XYZ file of C-alpha atoms in Angstrom:
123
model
C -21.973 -11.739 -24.195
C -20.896 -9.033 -21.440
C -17.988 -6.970 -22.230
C -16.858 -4.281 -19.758
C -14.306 -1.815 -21.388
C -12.532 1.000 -19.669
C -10.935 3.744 -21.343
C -9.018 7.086 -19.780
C -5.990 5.818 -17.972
C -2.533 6.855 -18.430
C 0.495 8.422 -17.093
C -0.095 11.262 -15.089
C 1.950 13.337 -11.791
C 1.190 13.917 -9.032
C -1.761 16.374 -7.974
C -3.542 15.592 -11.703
C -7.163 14.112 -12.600
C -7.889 11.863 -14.837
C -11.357 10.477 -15.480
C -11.827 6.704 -16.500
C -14.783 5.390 -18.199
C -16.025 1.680 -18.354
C -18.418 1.119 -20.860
C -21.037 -1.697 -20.736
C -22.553 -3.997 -23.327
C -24.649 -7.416 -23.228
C -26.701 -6.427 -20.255
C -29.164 -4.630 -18.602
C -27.123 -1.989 -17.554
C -29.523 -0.685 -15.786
C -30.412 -3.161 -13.370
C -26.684 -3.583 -11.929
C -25.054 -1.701 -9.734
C -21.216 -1.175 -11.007
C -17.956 -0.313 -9.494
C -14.419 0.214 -9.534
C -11.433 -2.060 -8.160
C -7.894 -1.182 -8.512
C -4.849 -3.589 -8.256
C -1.292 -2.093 -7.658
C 1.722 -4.457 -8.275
C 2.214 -7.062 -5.872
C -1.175 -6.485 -3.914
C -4.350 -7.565 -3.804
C -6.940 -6.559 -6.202
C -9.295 -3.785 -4.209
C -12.523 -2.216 -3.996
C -12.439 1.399 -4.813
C -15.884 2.916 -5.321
C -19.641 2.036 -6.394
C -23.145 3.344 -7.236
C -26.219 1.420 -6.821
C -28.984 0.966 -9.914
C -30.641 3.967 -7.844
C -27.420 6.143 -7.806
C -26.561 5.783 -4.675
C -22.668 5.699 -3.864
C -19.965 4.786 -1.940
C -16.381 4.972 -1.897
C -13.086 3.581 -0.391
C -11.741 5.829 3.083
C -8.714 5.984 0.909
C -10.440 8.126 -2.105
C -13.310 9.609 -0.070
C -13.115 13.557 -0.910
C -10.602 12.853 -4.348
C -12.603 9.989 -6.524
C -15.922 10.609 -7.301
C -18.196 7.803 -9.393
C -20.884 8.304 -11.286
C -23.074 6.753 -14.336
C -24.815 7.505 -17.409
C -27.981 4.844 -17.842
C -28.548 6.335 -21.068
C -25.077 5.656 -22.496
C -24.488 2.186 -20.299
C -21.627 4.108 -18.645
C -19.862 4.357 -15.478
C -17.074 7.425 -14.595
C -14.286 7.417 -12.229
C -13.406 10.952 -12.117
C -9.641 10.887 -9.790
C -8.518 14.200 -8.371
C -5.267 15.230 -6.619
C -3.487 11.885 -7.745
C -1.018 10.154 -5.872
C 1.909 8.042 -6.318
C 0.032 5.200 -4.262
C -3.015 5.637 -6.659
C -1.002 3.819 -9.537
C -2.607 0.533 -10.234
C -4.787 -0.907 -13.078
C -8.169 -0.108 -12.089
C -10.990 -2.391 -12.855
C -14.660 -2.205 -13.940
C -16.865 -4.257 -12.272
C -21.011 -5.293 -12.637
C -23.118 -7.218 -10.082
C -26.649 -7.182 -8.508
C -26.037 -5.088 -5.816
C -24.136 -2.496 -4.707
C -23.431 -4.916 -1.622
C -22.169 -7.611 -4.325
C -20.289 -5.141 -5.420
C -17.882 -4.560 -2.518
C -17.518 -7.846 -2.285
C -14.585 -9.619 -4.715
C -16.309 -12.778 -5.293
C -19.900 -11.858 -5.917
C -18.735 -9.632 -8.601
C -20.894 -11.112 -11.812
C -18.447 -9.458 -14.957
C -15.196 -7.650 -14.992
C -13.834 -5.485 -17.563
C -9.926 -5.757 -18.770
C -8.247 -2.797 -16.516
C -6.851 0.129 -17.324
C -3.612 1.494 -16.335
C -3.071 4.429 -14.243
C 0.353 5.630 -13.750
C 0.858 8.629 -10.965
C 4.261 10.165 -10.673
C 6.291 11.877 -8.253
């Protein structure tokens, strides 16, 4: 059985970091690329970042410059490290697995999800 599990969010202000972590059991970790979605209240759940099984990555416009991804094979890990938080950055933000990094960016070809994990920015 997959389980994705993030851990690291919280209630932060504005300006902070905070670094999630999601991590990955039941698969080949390996062999997936993995990713980050966010969902703030009363939107639609979206992409944020992702990193290929090769390491490759690639990020929202909105984050590009503040969120940086990355993944430990070894530990069947994946980081979200957030600087200079914003208000608009609260959301629960979402681990995500699939074959690609190209399946990745896209909601429905996402193969497993993990729970969420809140991130609260204030003002």
């Amino acid at each position: 059985q997959v389980q994705l599990a993030e851990s690291g969010g919280g209630l932060v202000q504005a300006g902070d970091s905070l670094r999630l972590s999601c991590a990955a059991s039941g698969l080949t970790f390996a062999n997936y690329a993995m990713g980050w979605y966010r969902q703030a209240p009363g939107k639609e759940r979206e992409w944020v970042a992702a990193i290929s099984s090769s390491m490759a990555t690639y990020s929202a416009d909105s984050v590009k410059g503040r969120f940086t991804i990355s993944r430990d094979n070894a530990k069947n890990a994946v980081y979200l490290q957030m600087n200079s938080l914003k208000p608009e950055n609260t959301a629960v933000y979402y681990c995500a697995a699939a074959p690609s990094w190209r399946a990745v960016l896209e909601f429905g070809l996402v193969a497993y999800w993990g729970q969420g994990t809140q991130v609260t920015v204030s003002s």
